[in-house]
Amino acid sequence: MKSKKKSPARKRIRIGIVGTGGMANCHASEFLKIPGVELAAVCDVDAKRAGEFAAKHGGLAAVFTDFKKLLLEGGVDAVSNVTPDSLHAPLSLQAIAAGKHILCEKPLATNHTDALRMARAAKKAGVINMVNFSYRNSSAIQTAAQLVREGKLGEIVHVEASYLQSWLSSQIWGDWKTTPAWLWRLSSKHGSKGVLGDVGVHILDFATFPVGKIKSINTRLKTFSNLKGKRMGEYPLDANDSALMQVEYANGALGVIHTTRWATGHANSLFLRVHGTKGALRLDLDKSYNELEICLGKDIHKANWKTINASQTPSIYERFITAVRTGKQGEPDFARGAEIQKALDACFESDRIGRAVRL
Ligand SMILES: NC(=O)c1ccc[n+]([C@@H]2O[C@H](COP(=O)([O-])OP(=O)(O)OC[C@H]3O[C@@H](n4cnc5c(N)ncnc54)[C@H](O)[C@@H]3O)[C@@H](O)[C@H]2O)c1
């Protein structure tokens, strides 16, 4: 008699989403594109928002306002934690304790100690754990990492990376002064680590995934509070909104990494340039997620650049579901999230003491 057991590739997976704000829409629609994945439960402290979210994404999910109840009664295999940054550690730890696989938004936590605790708890519980460094979804960065790994660029010497936004100087994403999702990002009281914690995590991942670990980091943070005023209702506007990092990699390369919410003229731009002794590569995600430019071989003597098209790469949502179905941990995992969190903590320490900090 044939077994009725489904192959891992088609196994039904029931997802629960906690935090049904802006980014959760992306989680829901990306998960629902994957055959066999169901949105079984959603949770938000704002009941109306959670209800509308469930209706918008298929209308089948059970709606909760208490995450503990979702874990007990929601019948989910895995949880996506899309709450504000300060809730990543406590809610993810609850999900892990309940034996749920977990995809957590970035930054993994608000400090390295908590991030390590999460990584260890997930490992001990044997659950799949991934952190949403979403720009790994670019096939160009995957190919960049492969080229460096294969030694095509020779020894890496110089790196330049930036993540530029302008929502403080423009209305590109609406009026930040009246939007809670922007206001909590400006307030350390609400757990924000500023632009560094919000998108600095992405650019640190982007600049180290292909090149390798950072050995030391010298950081200057700034909050242009005179321009913004110091408070908006319950939100003190004190979190950094510009960050400059000078880094030395473990392989000896030097790098400049920077990010700001004041890059007027840019909505959400990521750039990376990696220069080695035998070649170079550059990425501009405004132009393409799948193309990168390379200068290799004889071309380096004429500074000739060629554009190459990288093949598609599965999204983090697809990689997470594959990991849950196969039981094989996917990347980037909580350990990687904790590694980046260590660099973030070092940035704050470096800014405080005014010199480089070793990691
Ligand atoms: N990976 C990416 O590219 C990317 C992009 C955007 C946002 N994010 C991350 O996603 C997270 C959410 O960002 P957002 O812009 O959607 O914020 P948001 O403010 O729009 O949504 C957060 C939601 O969480 C809810 N919430 C707060 N406390 C809760 C609790 N205890 N239980 C349940 N729900 C609770 C809020 O009511 C809100 O609906 C942040 O950590 C952010 O850094 C990641």
Coordinates of C-alpha atoms and ligand atoms in Angstrom, one line a residue:
M1 CA 0.0 0.0 0.0
K2 CA 1.3 3.5 -0.9
S3 CA 2.1 5.8 2.0
K4 CA -0.2 8.8 2.2
K5 CA 2.6 10.8 3.9
K6 CA 3.3 14.1 1.9
S7 CA 6.8 14.6 0.7
P8 CA 8.6 17.4 2.6
A9 CA 8.5 19.5 -0.5
R10 CA 4.7 19.7 -0.4
K11 CA 4.0 19.5 3.4
R12 CA 1.3 21.9 4.6
I13 CA 2.8 24.6 6.7
R14 CA 0.6 26.9 8.9
I15 CA 2.0 30.3 9.6
G16 CA 1.2 32.7 12.3
I17 CA 2.1 36.4 12.0
V18 CA 2.6 38.6 15.0
G19 CA 2.5 42.4 14.4
T20 CA 0.2 43.2 11.5
G21 CA 1.5 46.6 10.5
G22 CA 3.2 47.7 7.2
M23 CA 5.9 45.0 6.8
A24 CA 3.6 42.1 7.7
N25 CA 1.8 42.6 4.4
C26 CA 4.9 41.6 2.6
H27 CA 5.3 38.5 4.9
A28 CA 1.7 37.4 4.3
S29 CA 1.7 37.9 0.5
E30 CA 5.1 36.3 0.0
F31 CA 4.2 33.2 2.2
L32 CA 0.8 32.8 0.5
K33 CA 2.5 32.6 -2.9
I34 CA 4.2 29.4 -1.8
P35 CA 2.1 26.2 -2.5
G36 CA 1.0 24.5 0.7
V37 CA 1.5 27.5 3.0
E38 CA -1.5 28.8 4.9
L39 CA -1.9 31.9 7.0
A40 CA -3.5 30.2 10.0
A41 CA -3.4 33.0 12.7
V42 CA -2.5 36.6 13.1
C43 CA -2.0 38.7 16.2
D44 CA -1.8 42.4 16.9
V45 CA -2.4 44.5 20.0
D46 CA -4.7 46.6 17.7
A47 CA -7.6 44.2 17.2
K48 CA -9.1 46.2 14.3
R49 CA -5.8 46.2 12.4
A50 CA -5.4 42.5 13.0
G51 CA -8.9 41.8 11.8
E52 CA -8.5 43.9 8.6
F53 CA -5.2 42.3 7.9
A54 CA -6.7 38.7 8.2
A55 CA -9.5 39.8 5.8
K56 CA -7.1 41.3 3.3
H57 CA -4.9 38.1 3.2
G58 CA -7.5 35.5 2.5
G59 CA -9.9 35.8 5.4
L60 CA -9.1 32.4 6.9
A61 CA -6.7 33.3 9.7
A62 CA -7.8 33.2 13.3
V63 CA -7.4 36.6 14.9
F64 CA -5.7 37.2 18.3
T65 CA -4.7 40.2 20.3
D66 CA -2.6 38.1 22.8
F67 CA 0.4 36.3 21.3
K68 CA 0.4 33.7 24.1
K69 CA -3.1 32.7 23.0
L70 CA -2.0 32.5 19.4
L71 CA 0.8 30.1 20.4
L72 CA -1.7 28.0 22.4
E73 CA -4.7 28.0 20.2
G74 CA -3.6 29.2 16.7
G75 CA -2.5 25.8 15.5
V76 CA 0.6 27.2 13.8
D77 CA 3.8 25.4 12.9
A78 CA 5.9 28.6 12.5
V79 CA 5.7 32.3 13.4
S80 CA 6.8 35.4 11.6
N81 CA 7.6 38.1 14.2
V82 CA 7.0 41.5 12.5
T83 CA 6.5 43.6 15.6
P84 CA 8.6 46.7 16.4
D85 CA 12.2 46.0 17.2
S86 CA 12.0 46.0 21.0
L87 CA 9.5 43.0 20.9
H88 CA 11.7 40.8 18.7
A89 CA 13.5 39.2 21.6
P90 CA 10.6 38.6 24.0
L91 CA 8.0 37.4 21.5
S92 CA 10.5 35.2 19.5
L93 CA 11.6 33.6 22.8
Q94 CA 8.0 32.8 23.6
A95 CA 7.5 31.3 20.2
I96 CA 10.7 29.2 20.6
A97 CA 9.6 28.0 24.0
A98 CA 6.3 26.9 22.4
G99 CA 8.3 24.9 19.9
K100 CA 7.5 27.0 16.9
H101 CA 9.9 27.7 14.0
I102 CA 10.6 31.4 13.8
L103 CA 11.3 34.0 11.2
C104 CA 12.1 37.2 13.0
E105 CA 12.3 40.7 11.5
K106 CA 15.6 42.6 11.8
P107 CA 17.3 43.7 13.9
L108 CA 17.2 40.4 15.7
A109 CA 17.2 42.2 19.1
T110 CA 18.1 45.5 20.6
N111 CA 21.4 44.2 22.0
H112 CA 23.9 41.4 21.5
T113 CA 23.1 39.7 24.8
D114 CA 19.5 39.2 23.9
A115 CA 20.4 38.2 20.3
L116 CA 22.7 35.5 21.6
R117 CA 20.0 34.3 24.0
M118 CA 17.6 34.0 21.1
A119 CA 20.2 32.1 19.0
R120 CA 21.0 29.7 21.8
A121 CA 17.3 29.1 22.7
A122 CA 16.4 28.4 19.1
K123 CA 19.3 26.0 18.7
K124 CA 18.5 24.2 21.9
A125 CA 14.8 23.9 21.0
G126 CA 15.8 22.5 17.5
V127 CA 13.5 25.0 15.7
I128 CA 14.3 26.6 12.4
N129 CA 15.3 30.2 13.0
M130 CA 15.9 32.9 10.5
V131 CA 16.3 36.7 10.6
N132 CA 14.9 38.8 7.7
F133 CA 18.0 40.4 6.2
S134 CA 15.8 40.8 3.1
Y135 CA 18.5 42.2 0.7
R136 CA 19.9 38.6 0.6
N137 CA 16.9 38.2 -1.8
S138 CA 19.0 40.0 -4.4
S139 CA 20.6 37.4 -6.6
A140 CA 23.3 40.0 -7.3
I141 CA 24.6 39.9 -3.7
Q142 CA 24.5 36.0 -3.8
T143 CA 26.7 36.1 -7.0
A144 CA 29.0 38.8 -5.5
A145 CA 29.6 36.5 -2.5
Q146 CA 30.3 33.6 -4.8
L147 CA 32.8 35.6 -6.9
V148 CA 34.7 36.7 -3.7
R149 CA 34.6 33.1 -2.3
E150 CA 36.0 31.8 -5.6
G151 CA 38.9 34.3 -5.4
K152 CA 37.9 36.0 -8.6
L153 CA 38.7 39.4 -7.1
G154 CA 42.0 38.3 -5.6
E155 CA 42.7 39.7 -2.1
I156 CA 39.9 42.1 -1.0
V157 CA 41.4 45.5 -0.1
H158 CA 38.7 48.1 -0.2
V159 CA 34.9 48.1 0.4
E160 CA 32.4 50.9 0.2
A161 CA 28.7 50.3 1.1
S162 CA 25.8 52.6 1.7
Y163 CA 22.1 52.5 2.6
L164 CA 20.4 55.8 1.8
Q165 CA 16.8 56.9 2.7
S166 CA 15.2 60.3 2.8
W167 CA 11.9 59.9 4.7
L168 CA 13.0 62.7 7.2
S169 CA 13.6 65.3 4.5
S170 CA 10.9 64.2 2.1
Q171 CA 7.3 62.9 2.0
I172 CA 8.4 59.9 0.1
W173 CA 6.6 57.5 2.5
G174 CA 4.2 60.0 3.9
D175 CA 4.5 62.4 6.8
W176 CA 6.7 60.9 9.5
K177 CA 5.3 63.3 12.1
T178 CA 1.9 61.7 12.0
T179 CA 2.8 58.1 11.4
P180 CA 3.4 55.8 14.4
A181 CA 5.5 53.3 12.2
W182 CA 8.0 56.1 11.6
L183 CA 7.7 57.7 15.0
W184 CA 8.7 54.6 17.0
R185 CA 11.8 54.4 14.7
L186 CA 12.9 57.8 16.0
S187 CA 12.5 57.0 19.7
S188 CA 14.9 55.1 21.9
K189 CA 12.2 54.9 24.5
H190 CA 10.3 52.8 22.1
G191 CA 13.2 50.5 21.6
S192 CA 14.6 52.0 18.4
K193 CA 18.3 51.9 17.8
G194 CA 17.9 54.6 15.1
V195 CA 18.9 54.3 11.5
L196 CA 21.7 52.0 12.6
G197 CA 19.4 49.4 14.1
D198 CA 16.7 49.9 11.4
V199 CA 18.6 49.7 8.2
G200 CA 22.2 49.8 9.3
V201 CA 21.7 46.1 10.1
H202 CA 21.0 45.5 6.4
I203 CA 24.0 47.3 5.1
L204 CA 26.3 45.6 7.7
D205 CA 25.0 42.3 6.5
F206 CA 25.3 43.4 2.8
A207 CA 28.9 44.6 3.3
T208 CA 30.0 41.5 5.3
F209 CA 28.1 38.6 3.7
P210 CA 30.4 38.7 0.6
V211 CA 33.6 40.0 2.3
G212 CA 33.6 38.3 5.7
K213 CA 33.7 39.3 9.4
I214 CA 34.6 42.7 10.7
K215 CA 37.6 42.9 13.1
S216 CA 37.2 46.5 14.3
I217 CA 34.8 49.3 13.8
N218 CA 34.9 53.1 14.3
T219 CA 31.5 54.8 14.2
R220 CA 30.1 58.3 14.3
L221 CA 26.4 58.6 15.0
K222 CA 24.4 61.8 14.7
T223 CA 20.8 62.8 15.4
F224 CA 19.9 66.0 13.6
S225 CA 17.4 66.9 16.3
N226 CA 17.5 70.7 15.7
L227 CA 15.9 70.0 12.4
K228 CA 13.3 67.6 13.8
G229 CA 12.4 69.1 17.1
K230 CA 13.0 67.0 20.2
R231 CA 9.6 65.3 20.8
M232 CA 6.5 64.4 19.0
G233 CA 3.7 63.5 21.5
E234 CA 4.8 60.4 23.4
Y235 CA 7.9 59.9 21.1
P236 CA 11.2 61.6 22.1
L237 CA 13.1 62.1 18.9
D238 CA 16.5 61.0 20.1
A239 CA 17.5 58.0 18.1
N240 CA 20.4 58.4 15.6
D241 CA 19.4 59.2 12.0
S242 CA 22.9 59.2 10.4
A243 CA 25.7 56.7 10.9
L244 CA 29.2 56.5 9.5
M245 CA 31.3 53.4 10.0
Q246 CA 35.0 52.8 9.2
V247 CA 35.8 49.1 9.4
E248 CA 38.7 46.8 9.2
Y249 CA 37.8 43.3 8.1
A250 CA 39.3 40.1 9.6
N251 CA 40.9 39.5 6.1
G252 CA 42.7 42.9 6.4
A253 CA 40.5 44.9 4.0
L254 CA 39.3 48.4 4.9
G255 CA 35.8 49.6 4.4
V256 CA 33.5 52.6 4.7
I257 CA 29.9 51.8 5.5
H258 CA 27.3 54.5 6.0
T259 CA 23.6 55.1 6.3
T260 CA 21.2 58.0 6.8
R261 CA 17.5 59.0 6.7
W262 CA 18.6 62.3 5.3
A263 CA 19.8 61.3 1.8
T264 CA 17.5 63.6 0.0
G265 CA 16.9 62.3 -3.5
H266 CA 17.0 58.6 -2.5
A267 CA 14.1 56.5 -1.4
N268 CA 15.7 53.3 -0.4
S269 CA 19.1 52.9 -2.1
L270 CA 21.7 50.2 -1.4
F271 CA 25.1 50.3 -3.0
L272 CA 28.1 48.1 -2.6
R273 CA 31.6 48.2 -4.2
V274 CA 34.2 45.6 -3.5
H275 CA 37.8 46.1 -4.8
G276 CA 40.4 43.3 -4.8
T277 CA 43.9 42.9 -6.1
K278 CA 42.6 41.1 -9.2
G279 CA 39.2 42.6 -9.8
A280 CA 36.2 44.5 -8.5
L281 CA 32.4 44.3 -8.4
R282 CA 29.7 46.8 -7.8
L283 CA 25.9 46.6 -7.1
D284 CA 23.3 49.2 -7.2
L285 CA 19.9 47.8 -6.1
D286 CA 18.1 50.9 -7.4
K287 CA 19.2 49.7 -10.9
S288 CA 18.7 46.0 -10.4
Y289 CA 18.4 43.2 -7.8
N290 CA 19.7 40.7 -10.3
E291 CA 22.5 42.5 -12.1
L292 CA 25.9 43.4 -11.0
E293 CA 28.9 45.0 -12.6
I294 CA 32.3 43.3 -12.6
C295 CA 35.8 44.4 -13.7
L296 CA 38.0 41.4 -13.9
G297 CA 41.1 40.0 -15.7
K298 CA 42.5 42.3 -18.4
D299 CA 39.6 44.7 -18.0
I300 CA 41.2 46.0 -14.8
H301 CA 43.9 47.7 -16.8
K302 CA 41.3 49.8 -18.7
A303 CA 38.8 50.1 -15.9
N304 CA 36.2 48.4 -18.2
W305 CA 33.1 47.2 -16.4
K306 CA 30.7 44.5 -17.7
T307 CA 27.2 43.9 -16.5
I308 CA 26.3 40.3 -15.6
N309 CA 22.9 38.9 -14.9
A310 CA 22.8 36.7 -11.8
S311 CA 20.2 33.8 -11.8
Q312 CA 17.2 34.2 -9.6
T313 CA 17.6 33.3 -5.9
P314 CA 14.8 32.0 -3.7
S315 CA 13.3 34.7 -1.3
I316 CA 13.8 34.4 2.4
Y317 CA 10.2 33.3 2.7
E318 CA 10.8 30.4 0.3
R319 CA 14.1 29.5 2.1
F320 CA 12.3 29.6 5.5
I321 CA 9.6 27.3 4.3
T322 CA 12.1 24.9 2.7
A323 CA 14.0 24.9 5.9
V324 CA 10.9 24.1 7.9
R325 CA 9.9 21.3 5.5
T326 CA 13.3 19.7 5.3
G327 CA 14.5 20.4 8.8
K328 CA 17.7 21.9 7.4
Q329 CA 18.5 25.3 8.9
G330 CA 18.5 28.2 6.4
E331 CA 20.5 31.3 6.1
P332 CA 20.7 34.0 7.6
D333 CA 20.0 32.3 10.9
F334 CA 19.7 33.8 14.5
A335 CA 23.5 33.2 15.0
R336 CA 24.1 35.5 12.0
G337 CA 21.6 38.0 13.4
A338 CA 23.5 37.9 16.7
E339 CA 26.8 38.5 14.9
I340 CA 25.4 41.6 13.3
Q341 CA 24.0 42.7 16.6
K342 CA 27.5 42.5 18.1
A343 CA 28.7 44.9 15.4
L344 CA 25.8 47.2 16.2
D345 CA 26.7 47.2 19.9
A346 CA 30.3 48.0 19.0
C347 CA 29.1 50.9 16.9
F348 CA 27.3 52.5 19.9
E349 CA 30.4 51.9 22.1
S350 CA 32.7 53.3 19.5
D351 CA 30.6 56.4 19.1
R352 CA 30.5 56.8 22.9
I353 CA 34.3 56.5 23.4
G354 CA 35.3 58.2 20.1
R355 CA 37.6 55.5 18.8
A356 CA 37.6 52.1 17.1
V357 CA 36.3 49.0 19.0
R358 CA 37.4 45.5 18.3
L359 CA 34.8 42.9 17.8
Ligands
LIG1 N1 13.3 43.3 6.5 C1 12.9 44.5 6.0 O1 13.3 44.8 4.8 C2 11.9 45.3 6.8 C3 11.2 46.3 6.2 C4 10.3 47.1 7.0 C5 10.2 46.7 8.3 N2 10.9 45.8 8.9 C6 10.8 45.4 10.3 O2 9.5 44.9 10.6 C7 9.1 45.3 11.9 C8 7.8 46.0 11.8 O3 7.9 47.2 11.1 P1 6.6 47.9 10.5 O4 7.1 49.0 9.6 O5 5.7 46.9 9.9 O6 6.0 48.5 11.8 P2 4.5 48.9 12.1 O7 4.6 49.8 13.3 O8 3.8 49.3 10.9 O9 3.9 47.5 12.6 C9 4.2 46.9 13.8 C10 2.9 46.2 14.3 O10 3.2 45.5 15.5 C11 2.1 45.7 16.4 N3 2.4 45.4 17.8 C12 3.1 46.2 18.7 N4 3.2 45.5 19.8 C13 2.7 44.3 19.7 C14 2.5 43.1 20.5 N5 3.0 43.1 21.8 N6 1.9 42.0 20.0 C15 1.4 42.1 18.8 N7 1.5 43.1 17.9 C16 2.1 44.2 18.4 C17 1.6 47.2 16.2 O11 0.3 47.4 16.6 C18 1.8 47.3 14.7 O12 0.6 46.9 14.0 C19 10.3 46.1 12.4 O13 11.1 45.4 13.3 C20 11.0 46.6 11.2 O14 12.4 46.8 11.5 C21 11.8 45.0 8.1

